[in-house]
Tab-separated table of C-alpha atoms and ligand atoms in Angstrom:
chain	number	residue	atom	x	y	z
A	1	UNK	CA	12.439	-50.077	81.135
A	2	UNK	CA	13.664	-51.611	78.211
A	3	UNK	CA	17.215	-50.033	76.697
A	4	UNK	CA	19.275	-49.930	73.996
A	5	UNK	CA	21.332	-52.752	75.836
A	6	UNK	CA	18.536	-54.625	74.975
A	7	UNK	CA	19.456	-55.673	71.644
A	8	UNK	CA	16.455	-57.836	70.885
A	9	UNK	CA	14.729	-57.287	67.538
A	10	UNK	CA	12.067	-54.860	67.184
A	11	UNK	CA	9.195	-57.113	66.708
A	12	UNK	CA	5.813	-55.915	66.442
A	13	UNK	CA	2.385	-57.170	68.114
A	14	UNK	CA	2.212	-59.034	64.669
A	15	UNK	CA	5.695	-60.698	64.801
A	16	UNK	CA	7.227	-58.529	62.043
A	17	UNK	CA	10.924	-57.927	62.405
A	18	UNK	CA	11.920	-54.378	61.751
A	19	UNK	CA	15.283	-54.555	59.884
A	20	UNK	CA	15.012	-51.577	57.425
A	21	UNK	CA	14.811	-47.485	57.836
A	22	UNK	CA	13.534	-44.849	54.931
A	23	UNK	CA	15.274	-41.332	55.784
A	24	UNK	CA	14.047	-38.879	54.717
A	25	UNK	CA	16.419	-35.988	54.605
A	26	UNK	CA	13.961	-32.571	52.747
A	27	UNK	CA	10.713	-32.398	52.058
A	28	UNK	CA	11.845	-29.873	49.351
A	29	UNK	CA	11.918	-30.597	45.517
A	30	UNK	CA	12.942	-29.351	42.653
A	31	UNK	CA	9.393	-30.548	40.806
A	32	UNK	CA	6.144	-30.849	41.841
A	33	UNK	CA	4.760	-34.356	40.549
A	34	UNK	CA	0.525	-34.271	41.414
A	35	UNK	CA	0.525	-38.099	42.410
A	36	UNK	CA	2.955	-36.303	45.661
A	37	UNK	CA	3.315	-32.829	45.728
A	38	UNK	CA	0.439	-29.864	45.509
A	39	UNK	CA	1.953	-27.214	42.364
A	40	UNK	CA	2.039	-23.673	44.341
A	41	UNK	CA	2.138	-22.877	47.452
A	42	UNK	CA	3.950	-25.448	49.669
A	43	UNK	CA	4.791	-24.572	52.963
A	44	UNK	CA	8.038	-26.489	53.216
A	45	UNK	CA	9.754	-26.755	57.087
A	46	UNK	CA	12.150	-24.453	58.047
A	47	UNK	CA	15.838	-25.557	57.366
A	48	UNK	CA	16.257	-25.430	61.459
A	49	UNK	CA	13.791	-27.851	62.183
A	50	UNK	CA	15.151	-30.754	60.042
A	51	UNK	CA	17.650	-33.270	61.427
A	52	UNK	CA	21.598	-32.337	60.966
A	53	UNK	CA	23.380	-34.849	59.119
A	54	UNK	CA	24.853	-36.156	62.830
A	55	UNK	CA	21.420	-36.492	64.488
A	56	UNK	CA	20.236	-38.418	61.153
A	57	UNK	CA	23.424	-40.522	62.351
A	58	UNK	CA	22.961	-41.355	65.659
A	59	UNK	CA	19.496	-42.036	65.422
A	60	UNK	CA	20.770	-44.562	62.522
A	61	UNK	CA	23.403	-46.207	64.474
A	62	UNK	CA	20.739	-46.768	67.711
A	63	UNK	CA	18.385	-48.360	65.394
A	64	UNK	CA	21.548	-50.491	63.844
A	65	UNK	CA	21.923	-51.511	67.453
A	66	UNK	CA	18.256	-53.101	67.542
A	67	UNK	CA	18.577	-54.764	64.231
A	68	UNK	CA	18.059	-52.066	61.474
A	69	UNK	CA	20.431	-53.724	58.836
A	70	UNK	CA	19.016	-51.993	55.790
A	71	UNK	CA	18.816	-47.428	55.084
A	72	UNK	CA	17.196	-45.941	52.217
A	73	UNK	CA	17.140	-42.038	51.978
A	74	UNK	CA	14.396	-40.844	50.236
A	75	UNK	CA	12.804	-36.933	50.557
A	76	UNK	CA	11.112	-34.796	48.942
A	77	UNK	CA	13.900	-34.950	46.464
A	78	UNK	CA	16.992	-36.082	48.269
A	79	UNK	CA	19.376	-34.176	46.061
A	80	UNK	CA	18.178	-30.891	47.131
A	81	UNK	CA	19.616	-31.548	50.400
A	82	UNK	CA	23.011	-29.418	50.008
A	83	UNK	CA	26.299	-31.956	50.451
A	84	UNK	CA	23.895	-35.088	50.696
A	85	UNK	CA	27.624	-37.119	50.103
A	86	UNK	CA	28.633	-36.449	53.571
A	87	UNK	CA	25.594	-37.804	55.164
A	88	UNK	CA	26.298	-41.165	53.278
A	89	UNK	CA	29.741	-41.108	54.451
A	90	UNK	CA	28.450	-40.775	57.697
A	91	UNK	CA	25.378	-43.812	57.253
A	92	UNK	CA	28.420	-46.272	55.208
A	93	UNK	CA	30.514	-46.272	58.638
A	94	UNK	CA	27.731	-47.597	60.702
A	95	UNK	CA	29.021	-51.043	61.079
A	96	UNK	CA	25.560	-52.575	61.623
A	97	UNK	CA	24.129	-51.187	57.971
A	98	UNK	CA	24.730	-53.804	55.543
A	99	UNK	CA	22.915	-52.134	52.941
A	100	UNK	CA	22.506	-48.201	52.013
A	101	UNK	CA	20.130	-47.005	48.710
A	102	UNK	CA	18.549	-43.864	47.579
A	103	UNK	CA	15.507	-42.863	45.611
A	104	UNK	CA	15.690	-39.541	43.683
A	105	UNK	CA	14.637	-38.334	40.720
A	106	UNK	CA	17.073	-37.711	39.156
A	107	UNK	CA	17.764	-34.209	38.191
A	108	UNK	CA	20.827	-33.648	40.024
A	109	UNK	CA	22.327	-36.765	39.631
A	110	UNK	CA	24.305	-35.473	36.641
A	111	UNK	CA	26.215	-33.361	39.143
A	112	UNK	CA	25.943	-35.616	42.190
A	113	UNK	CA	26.059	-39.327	41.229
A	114	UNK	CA	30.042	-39.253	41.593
A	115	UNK	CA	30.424	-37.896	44.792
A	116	UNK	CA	27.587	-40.319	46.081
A	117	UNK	CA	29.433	-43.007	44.720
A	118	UNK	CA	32.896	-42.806	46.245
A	119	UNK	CA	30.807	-42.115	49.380
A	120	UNK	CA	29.522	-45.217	49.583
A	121	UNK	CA	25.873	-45.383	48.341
A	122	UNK	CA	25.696	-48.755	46.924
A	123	UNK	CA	22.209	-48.855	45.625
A	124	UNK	CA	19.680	-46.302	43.704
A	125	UNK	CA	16.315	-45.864	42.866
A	126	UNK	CA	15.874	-43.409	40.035
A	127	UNK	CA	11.559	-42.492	39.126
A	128	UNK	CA	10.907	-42.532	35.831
A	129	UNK	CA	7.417	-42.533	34.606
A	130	UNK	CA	7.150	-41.541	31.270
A	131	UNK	CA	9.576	-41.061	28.286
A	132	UNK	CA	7.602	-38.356	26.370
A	133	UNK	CA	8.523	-34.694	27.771
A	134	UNK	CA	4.689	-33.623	27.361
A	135	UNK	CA	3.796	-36.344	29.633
A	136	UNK	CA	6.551	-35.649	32.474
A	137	UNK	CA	5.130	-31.929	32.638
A	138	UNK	CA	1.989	-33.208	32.845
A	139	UNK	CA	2.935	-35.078	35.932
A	140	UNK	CA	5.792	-33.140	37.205
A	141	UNK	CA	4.222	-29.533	36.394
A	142	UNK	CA	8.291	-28.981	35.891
A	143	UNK	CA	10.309	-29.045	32.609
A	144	UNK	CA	13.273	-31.832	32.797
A	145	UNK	CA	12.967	-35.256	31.291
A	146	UNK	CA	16.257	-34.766	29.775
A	147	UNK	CA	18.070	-34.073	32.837
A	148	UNK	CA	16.768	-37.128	34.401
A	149	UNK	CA	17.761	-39.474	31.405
A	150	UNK	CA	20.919	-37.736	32.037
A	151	UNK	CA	20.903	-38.413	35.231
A	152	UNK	CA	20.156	-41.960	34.370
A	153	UNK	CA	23.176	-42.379	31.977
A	154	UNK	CA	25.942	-40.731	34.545
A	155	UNK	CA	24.460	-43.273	37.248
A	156	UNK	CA	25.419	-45.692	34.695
A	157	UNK	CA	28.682	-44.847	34.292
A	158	UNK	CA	29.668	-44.477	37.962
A	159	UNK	CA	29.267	-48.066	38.971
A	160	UNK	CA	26.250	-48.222	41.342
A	161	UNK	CA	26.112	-51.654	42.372
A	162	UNK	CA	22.225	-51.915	41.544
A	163	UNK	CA	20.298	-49.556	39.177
A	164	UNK	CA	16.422	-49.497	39.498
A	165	UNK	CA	13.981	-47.473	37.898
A	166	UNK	CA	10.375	-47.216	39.645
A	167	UNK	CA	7.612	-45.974	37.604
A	168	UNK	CA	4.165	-44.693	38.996
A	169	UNK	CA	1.061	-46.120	36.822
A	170	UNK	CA	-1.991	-44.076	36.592
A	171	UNK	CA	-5.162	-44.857	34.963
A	172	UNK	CA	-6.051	-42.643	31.875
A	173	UNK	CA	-2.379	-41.211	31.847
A	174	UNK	CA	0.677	-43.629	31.762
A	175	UNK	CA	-1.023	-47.158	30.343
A	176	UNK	CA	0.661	-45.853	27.105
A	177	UNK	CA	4.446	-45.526	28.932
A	178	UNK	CA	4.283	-49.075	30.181
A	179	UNK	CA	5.570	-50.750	26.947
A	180	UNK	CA	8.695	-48.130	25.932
A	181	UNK	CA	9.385	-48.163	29.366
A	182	UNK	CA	10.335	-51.360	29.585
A	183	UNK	CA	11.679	-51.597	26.159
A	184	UNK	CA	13.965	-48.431	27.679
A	185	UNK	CA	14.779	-50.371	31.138
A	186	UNK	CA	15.682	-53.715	29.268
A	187	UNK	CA	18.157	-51.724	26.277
A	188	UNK	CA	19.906	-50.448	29.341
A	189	UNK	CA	20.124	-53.642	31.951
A	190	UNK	CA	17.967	-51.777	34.668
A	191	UNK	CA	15.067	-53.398	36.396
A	192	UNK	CA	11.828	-51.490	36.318
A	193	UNK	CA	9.407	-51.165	38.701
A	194	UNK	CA	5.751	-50.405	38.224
A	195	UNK	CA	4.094	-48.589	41.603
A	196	UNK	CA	0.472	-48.317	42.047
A	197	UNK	CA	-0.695	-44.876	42.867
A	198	UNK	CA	-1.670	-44.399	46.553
A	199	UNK	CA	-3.513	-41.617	48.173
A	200	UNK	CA	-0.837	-39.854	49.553
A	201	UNK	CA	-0.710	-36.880	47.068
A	202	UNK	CA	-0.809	-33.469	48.345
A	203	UNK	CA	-4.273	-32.127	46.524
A	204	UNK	CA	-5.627	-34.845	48.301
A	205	UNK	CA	-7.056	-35.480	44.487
A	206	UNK	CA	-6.657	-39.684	44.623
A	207	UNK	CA	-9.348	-41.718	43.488
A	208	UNK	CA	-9.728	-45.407	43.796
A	209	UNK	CA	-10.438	-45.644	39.806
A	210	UNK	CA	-6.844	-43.490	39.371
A	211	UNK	CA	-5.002	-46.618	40.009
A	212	UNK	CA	-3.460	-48.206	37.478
A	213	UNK	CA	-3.512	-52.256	38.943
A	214	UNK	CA	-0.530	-54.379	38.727
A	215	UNK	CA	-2.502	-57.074	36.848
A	216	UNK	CA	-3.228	-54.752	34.062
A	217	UNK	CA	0.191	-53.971	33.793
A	218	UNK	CA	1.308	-57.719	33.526
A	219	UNK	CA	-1.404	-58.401	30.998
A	220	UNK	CA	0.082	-55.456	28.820
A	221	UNK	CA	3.944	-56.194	29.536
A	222	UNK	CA	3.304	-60.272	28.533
A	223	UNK	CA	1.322	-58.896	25.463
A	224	UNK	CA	4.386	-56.927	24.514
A	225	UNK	CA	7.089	-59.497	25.505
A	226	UNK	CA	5.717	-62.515	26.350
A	227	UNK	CA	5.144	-64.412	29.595
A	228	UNK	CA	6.554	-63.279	32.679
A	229	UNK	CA	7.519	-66.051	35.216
A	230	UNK	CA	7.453	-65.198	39.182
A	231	UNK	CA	10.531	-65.150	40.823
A	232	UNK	CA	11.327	-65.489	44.468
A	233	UNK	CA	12.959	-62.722	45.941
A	234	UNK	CA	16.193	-63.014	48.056
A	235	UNK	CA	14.552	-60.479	50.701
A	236	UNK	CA	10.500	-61.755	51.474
A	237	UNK	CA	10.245	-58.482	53.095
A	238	UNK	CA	10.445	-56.264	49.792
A	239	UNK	CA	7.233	-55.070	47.972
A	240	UNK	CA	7.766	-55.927	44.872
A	241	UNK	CA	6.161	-58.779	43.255
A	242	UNK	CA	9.683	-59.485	40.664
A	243	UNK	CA	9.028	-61.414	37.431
A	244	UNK	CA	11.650	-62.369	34.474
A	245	UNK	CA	10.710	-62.144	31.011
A	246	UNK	CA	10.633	-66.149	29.940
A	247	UNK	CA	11.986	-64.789	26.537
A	248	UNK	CA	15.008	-63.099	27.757
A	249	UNK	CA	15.278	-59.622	28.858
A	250	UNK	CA	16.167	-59.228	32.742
A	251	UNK	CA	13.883	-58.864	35.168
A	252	UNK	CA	10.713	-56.429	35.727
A	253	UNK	CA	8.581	-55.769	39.173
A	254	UNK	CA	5.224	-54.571	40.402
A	255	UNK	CA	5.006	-52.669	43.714
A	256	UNK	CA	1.000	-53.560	44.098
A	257	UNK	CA	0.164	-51.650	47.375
A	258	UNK	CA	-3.166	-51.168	46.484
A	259	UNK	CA	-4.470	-54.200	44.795
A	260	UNK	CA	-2.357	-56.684	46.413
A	261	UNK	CA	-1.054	-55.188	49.719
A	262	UNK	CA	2.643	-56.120	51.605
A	263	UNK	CA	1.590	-55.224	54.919
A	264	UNK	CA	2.129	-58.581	56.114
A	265	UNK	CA	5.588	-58.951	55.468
A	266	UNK	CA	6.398	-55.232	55.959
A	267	UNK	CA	9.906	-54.487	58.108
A	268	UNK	CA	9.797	-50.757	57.845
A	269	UNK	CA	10.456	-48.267	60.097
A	270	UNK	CA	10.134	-44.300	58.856
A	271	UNK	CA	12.187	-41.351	59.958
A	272	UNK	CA	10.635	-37.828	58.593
A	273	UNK	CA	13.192	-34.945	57.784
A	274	UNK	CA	12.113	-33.039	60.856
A	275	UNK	CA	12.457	-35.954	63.038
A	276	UNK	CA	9.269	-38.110	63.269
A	277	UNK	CA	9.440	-41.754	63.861
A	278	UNK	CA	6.594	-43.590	61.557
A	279	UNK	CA	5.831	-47.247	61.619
A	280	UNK	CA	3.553	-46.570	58.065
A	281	UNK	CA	3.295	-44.870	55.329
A	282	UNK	CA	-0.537	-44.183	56.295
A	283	UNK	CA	0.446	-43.740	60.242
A	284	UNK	CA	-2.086	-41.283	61.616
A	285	UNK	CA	1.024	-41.017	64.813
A	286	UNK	CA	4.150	-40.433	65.052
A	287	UNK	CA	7.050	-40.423	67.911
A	288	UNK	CA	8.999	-37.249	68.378
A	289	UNK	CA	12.923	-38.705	68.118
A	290	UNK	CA	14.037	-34.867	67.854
A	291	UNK	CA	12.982	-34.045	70.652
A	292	UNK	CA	15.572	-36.588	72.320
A	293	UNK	CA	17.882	-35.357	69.890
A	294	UNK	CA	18.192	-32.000	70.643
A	295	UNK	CA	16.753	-32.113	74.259
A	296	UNK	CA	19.454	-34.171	75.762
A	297	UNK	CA	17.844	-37.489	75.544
A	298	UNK	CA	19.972	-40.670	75.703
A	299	UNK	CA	20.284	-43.760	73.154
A	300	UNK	CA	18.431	-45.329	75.446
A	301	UNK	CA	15.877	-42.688	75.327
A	302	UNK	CA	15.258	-43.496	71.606
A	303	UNK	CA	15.865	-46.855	71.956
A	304	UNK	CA	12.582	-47.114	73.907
A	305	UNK	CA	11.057	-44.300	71.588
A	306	UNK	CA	11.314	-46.795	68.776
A	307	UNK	CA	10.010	-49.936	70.507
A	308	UNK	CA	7.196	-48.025	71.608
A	309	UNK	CA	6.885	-46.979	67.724
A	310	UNK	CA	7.341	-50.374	66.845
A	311	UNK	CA	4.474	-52.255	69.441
A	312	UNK	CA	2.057	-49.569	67.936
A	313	UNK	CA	2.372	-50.268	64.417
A	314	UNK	CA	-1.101	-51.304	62.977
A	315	UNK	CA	-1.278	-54.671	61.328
A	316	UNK	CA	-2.370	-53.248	57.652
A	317	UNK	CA	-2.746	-49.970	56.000
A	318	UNK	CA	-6.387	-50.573	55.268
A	319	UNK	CA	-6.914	-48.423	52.050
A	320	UNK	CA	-10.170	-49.076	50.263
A	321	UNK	CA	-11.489	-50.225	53.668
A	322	UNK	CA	-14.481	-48.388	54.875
A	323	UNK	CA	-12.286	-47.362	58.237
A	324	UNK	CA	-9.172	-46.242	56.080
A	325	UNK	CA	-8.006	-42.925	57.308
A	326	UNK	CA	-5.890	-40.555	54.909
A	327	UNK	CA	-2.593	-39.258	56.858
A	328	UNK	CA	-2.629	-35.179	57.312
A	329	UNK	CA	0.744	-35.495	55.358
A	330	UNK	CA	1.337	-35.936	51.859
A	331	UNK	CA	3.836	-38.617	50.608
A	332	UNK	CA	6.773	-35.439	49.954
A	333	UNK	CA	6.249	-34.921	53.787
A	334	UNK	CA	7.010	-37.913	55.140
A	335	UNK	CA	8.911	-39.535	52.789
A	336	UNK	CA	8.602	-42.240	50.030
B	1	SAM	N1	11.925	-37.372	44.995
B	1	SAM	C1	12.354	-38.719	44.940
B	1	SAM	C2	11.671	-39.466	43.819
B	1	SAM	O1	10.673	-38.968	43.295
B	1	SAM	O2	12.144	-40.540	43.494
B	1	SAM	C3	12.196	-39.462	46.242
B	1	SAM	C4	10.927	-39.228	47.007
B	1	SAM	S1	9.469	-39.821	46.213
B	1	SAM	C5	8.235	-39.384	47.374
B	1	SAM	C6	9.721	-41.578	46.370
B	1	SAM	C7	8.882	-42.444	45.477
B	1	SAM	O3	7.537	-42.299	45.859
B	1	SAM	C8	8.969	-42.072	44.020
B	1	SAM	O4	9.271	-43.220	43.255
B	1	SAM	C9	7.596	-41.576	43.704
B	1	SAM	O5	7.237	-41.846	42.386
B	1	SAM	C10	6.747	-42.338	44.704
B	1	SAM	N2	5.460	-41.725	44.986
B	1	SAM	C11	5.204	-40.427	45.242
B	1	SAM	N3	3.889	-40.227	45.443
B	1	SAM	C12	3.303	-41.442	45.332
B	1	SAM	C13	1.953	-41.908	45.434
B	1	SAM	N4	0.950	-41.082	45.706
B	1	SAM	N5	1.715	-43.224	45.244
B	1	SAM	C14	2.720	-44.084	44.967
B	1	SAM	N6	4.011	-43.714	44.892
B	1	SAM	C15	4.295	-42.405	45.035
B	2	SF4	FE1	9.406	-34.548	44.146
B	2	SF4	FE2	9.682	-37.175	44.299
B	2	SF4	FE3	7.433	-36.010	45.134
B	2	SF4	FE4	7.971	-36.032	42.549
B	2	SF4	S1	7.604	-37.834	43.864
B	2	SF4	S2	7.284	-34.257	43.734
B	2	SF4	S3	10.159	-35.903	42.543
B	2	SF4	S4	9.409	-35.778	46.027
C-alpha cells in the first residue's frame, strides 16, 4: 500500500503533476447567477454534513505532504461561510502551501476583505460580469452591483497581493460588457479575465451556441485597444491564455475551456464542501475523504484516497464530444 510516507508526486496515468487544490467551503450563496445556480428552490446540504474548518485542514496539510503547493477556496459564495478568516489562518500555517487565493463575488467583501487580509489570503478572484445593474439582475436574479464594486474598492485598499477580476461571456448577453469592462479593469490596475460559459449551470439550460468564444472576445478587445501580444505565463499549468495590450494598459486573459481546452496541462485536484475528492470539474466520481475524516481514518488513509483519485482522472473533459457526459452537480455544488 502506498502511504503518506510516500511523498512522491501525484502523477496521473497522463503524467500530470497535481500541485494545486480548489476548496470549496458552502455551496450556499447570497445570489443566484443562471450560468451556476437554479433561482428557487435549492436544496443546499445541511450545515452538519460540510467539512469543519479543521478537517478542511488536515485534509490540506496531507495533500501539502504529496506536493499540493497551491489552495484556492472557492464555494458557492465563500463569504457566506460564517468566520471564513479563521479557516485561512488555519490553510497560511501549512508550511507546504506556498500560495493561498479566493474567488468570491464580492458582496461581503466590504465587511470581510480586512480580516481576510491580516489572515493571510494573499490572492483574490473577484466575478464581475457586467457593469450595468439591469444586466447583473439579469444574471444574478439578485440586486447588488454596487456592493460588489464596493467590494472591489475595499479589496483595493487592503493590500491583496494580486487583484483579478474574472468575467463570464455569454452569447446574446455580455458581448456589450466586454469593452467597459476592460476599460474598468485597466483604470483600476486589475487584470481581467474573460471565462467561457460551461455547462455546469444548475437549470441544466447550457447550449453550445451560449458560449461566448475567446477569439471573439480578442477580436473585440484589439478593436477597442489595439493588438494584444501573448505572453508566457510563469505557471504553464494555469488556464488562462494572458495577453498585454501592445499599447499600454496591463495585462488581460481568456479562460477558453470550451473552445480551446487546458486539460492537458491541468494540475487540479477538487475538494467539495461536504467532503468529495474530484479530479474534474466534469468528474462523473468522486472519493469520499469525509468519510476518513470523521470515521477514524488515518493520513495515510487519505493519502491513498487521493492517489487513487489521482490514477483515475480522465485525460480531457470532452465537452462538445459526442461521449461528453454532464456531471449530476451544478458548478455551485462542487465548486468553481
Ligand atoms: N461565488 C464565487 C464567485 O462567483 O466568484 C465563487 C464560486 S463561482 C462557482 C466561481 C467562478 O465560477 C466564478 O467566477 C463564476 O463566474 C464561475 N462560473 C460559475 N458557473 C460557471 C459556468 N457555468 N461556466 C463558467 N464559469 C462559471
Ligand atoms: Fe453564487 Fe458564484 Fe454561483 Fe454566482 S457563480 S451563483 S456568485 S456561487
Amino acid at each position: 500500500m502506498r502511504t503518506i510516507s510516500d511523498h512522491s508526486p501525484l502523477v496521473d496515468a497522463f503524467g500530470r503533476v497535481h500541485t494545486s487544490l480548489r476548496i470549496s467551503v458552502t455551496d450556499r450563496c447570497n445570489i443566484r447567477c443562471f450560468y451556476c445556480m437554479p433561482n428557487e428552490g435549492v436544496r443546499f446540504r445541511p450545515r452538519e454534513e460540510l467539512l469543519s474548518f479543521e478537517e478542511i485542514a488536515r485534509f490540506a496539510g496531507v495533500v501539502g505532504q504529496m506536493g499540493v503547493r497551491r489552495l484556492r477556496l472557492t464555494g458557492g459564495e465563500p463569504l457566506v461561510r460564517a468566520h471564513l478568516h479563521r479557516l485561512v489562518e488555519l490553510l497560511a500555517a501549512l508550511p507546504a502551501i506556498e500560495d493561498l487565493a479566493l474567488t468570491t463575488n464580492g458582496m461581503l467583501l466590504p465587511e470581510q476583505a480586512a480580516d481576510l487580509r491580516a489572515a493571510g489570503l494573499e490572492r483574490i478572484n473577484i466575478s464581475l460580469d457586467t457593469l450595468s445593474e439591469a444586466t447583473f439582475q439579469e444574471i444574478s436574479r439578485r440586486e447588488g452591483l454596487d456592493r460588489v464594486l464596493k467590494g472591489i474598492a475595499v479589496a483595493q485598499q487592503v493590500g491583496f497581493r494580486q487583484i483579478r477580476l474574472n468575467a463570464i461571456a455569454i452569447q446574446g448577453l455580455t458581448e456589450g460588457e466586454i469593452v467597459p469592462l476592460a476599460q474598468f479593469a485597466r483604470e483600476r490596475g486589475l487584470e481581467l479575465r474573460f471565462i467561457e460559459y460551461m455547462p455546469l449551470d444548475g437549470d441544466e439550460q447550457w447550449r453550445s451556441a451560449d458560449v461566448l468564444d475567446g477569439a471573439t472576445i480578442r477580436g473585440v478587445l484589439e478593436e477597442a485597444f489595439g493588438p494584444l501580444v501573448p505572453v508566457a505565463s510563469p505557471h504553464p499549468s494555469q488556464p488562462a491564455n494572458e495577453f498585454e495590450y501592445a499599447r499600454g494598459g496591463g495585462r488581460v486573459g481568456l479562460i477558453q475551456p470550451v473552445s480551446n481546452p487546458f486539460c492537458e496541462s491541468c494540475d487540479r485536484l477538487r475538494l467539495t464542501a461536504e467532503g468529495q475528492v474530484r479530479n474534474c470539474l466534469f468528474s462523473t466520481s468522486e472519493w469520499d475523504a469525509r468519510d476518513i475524516l470523521r470515521g477514524g481514518g488515518t493520513d495515510d488513509d487519505l493519502a491513498e484516497l487521493v492517489r487513487d483519485c489521482v490514477g483515475a482522472k480522465a485525460p480531457a473533459h470532452g465537452i462538445g464530444s459526442a461521449d461528453f457526459n454532464r456531471p449530476d452537480r451544478a458548478m455551485f455544488q462542487i465548486g468553481g
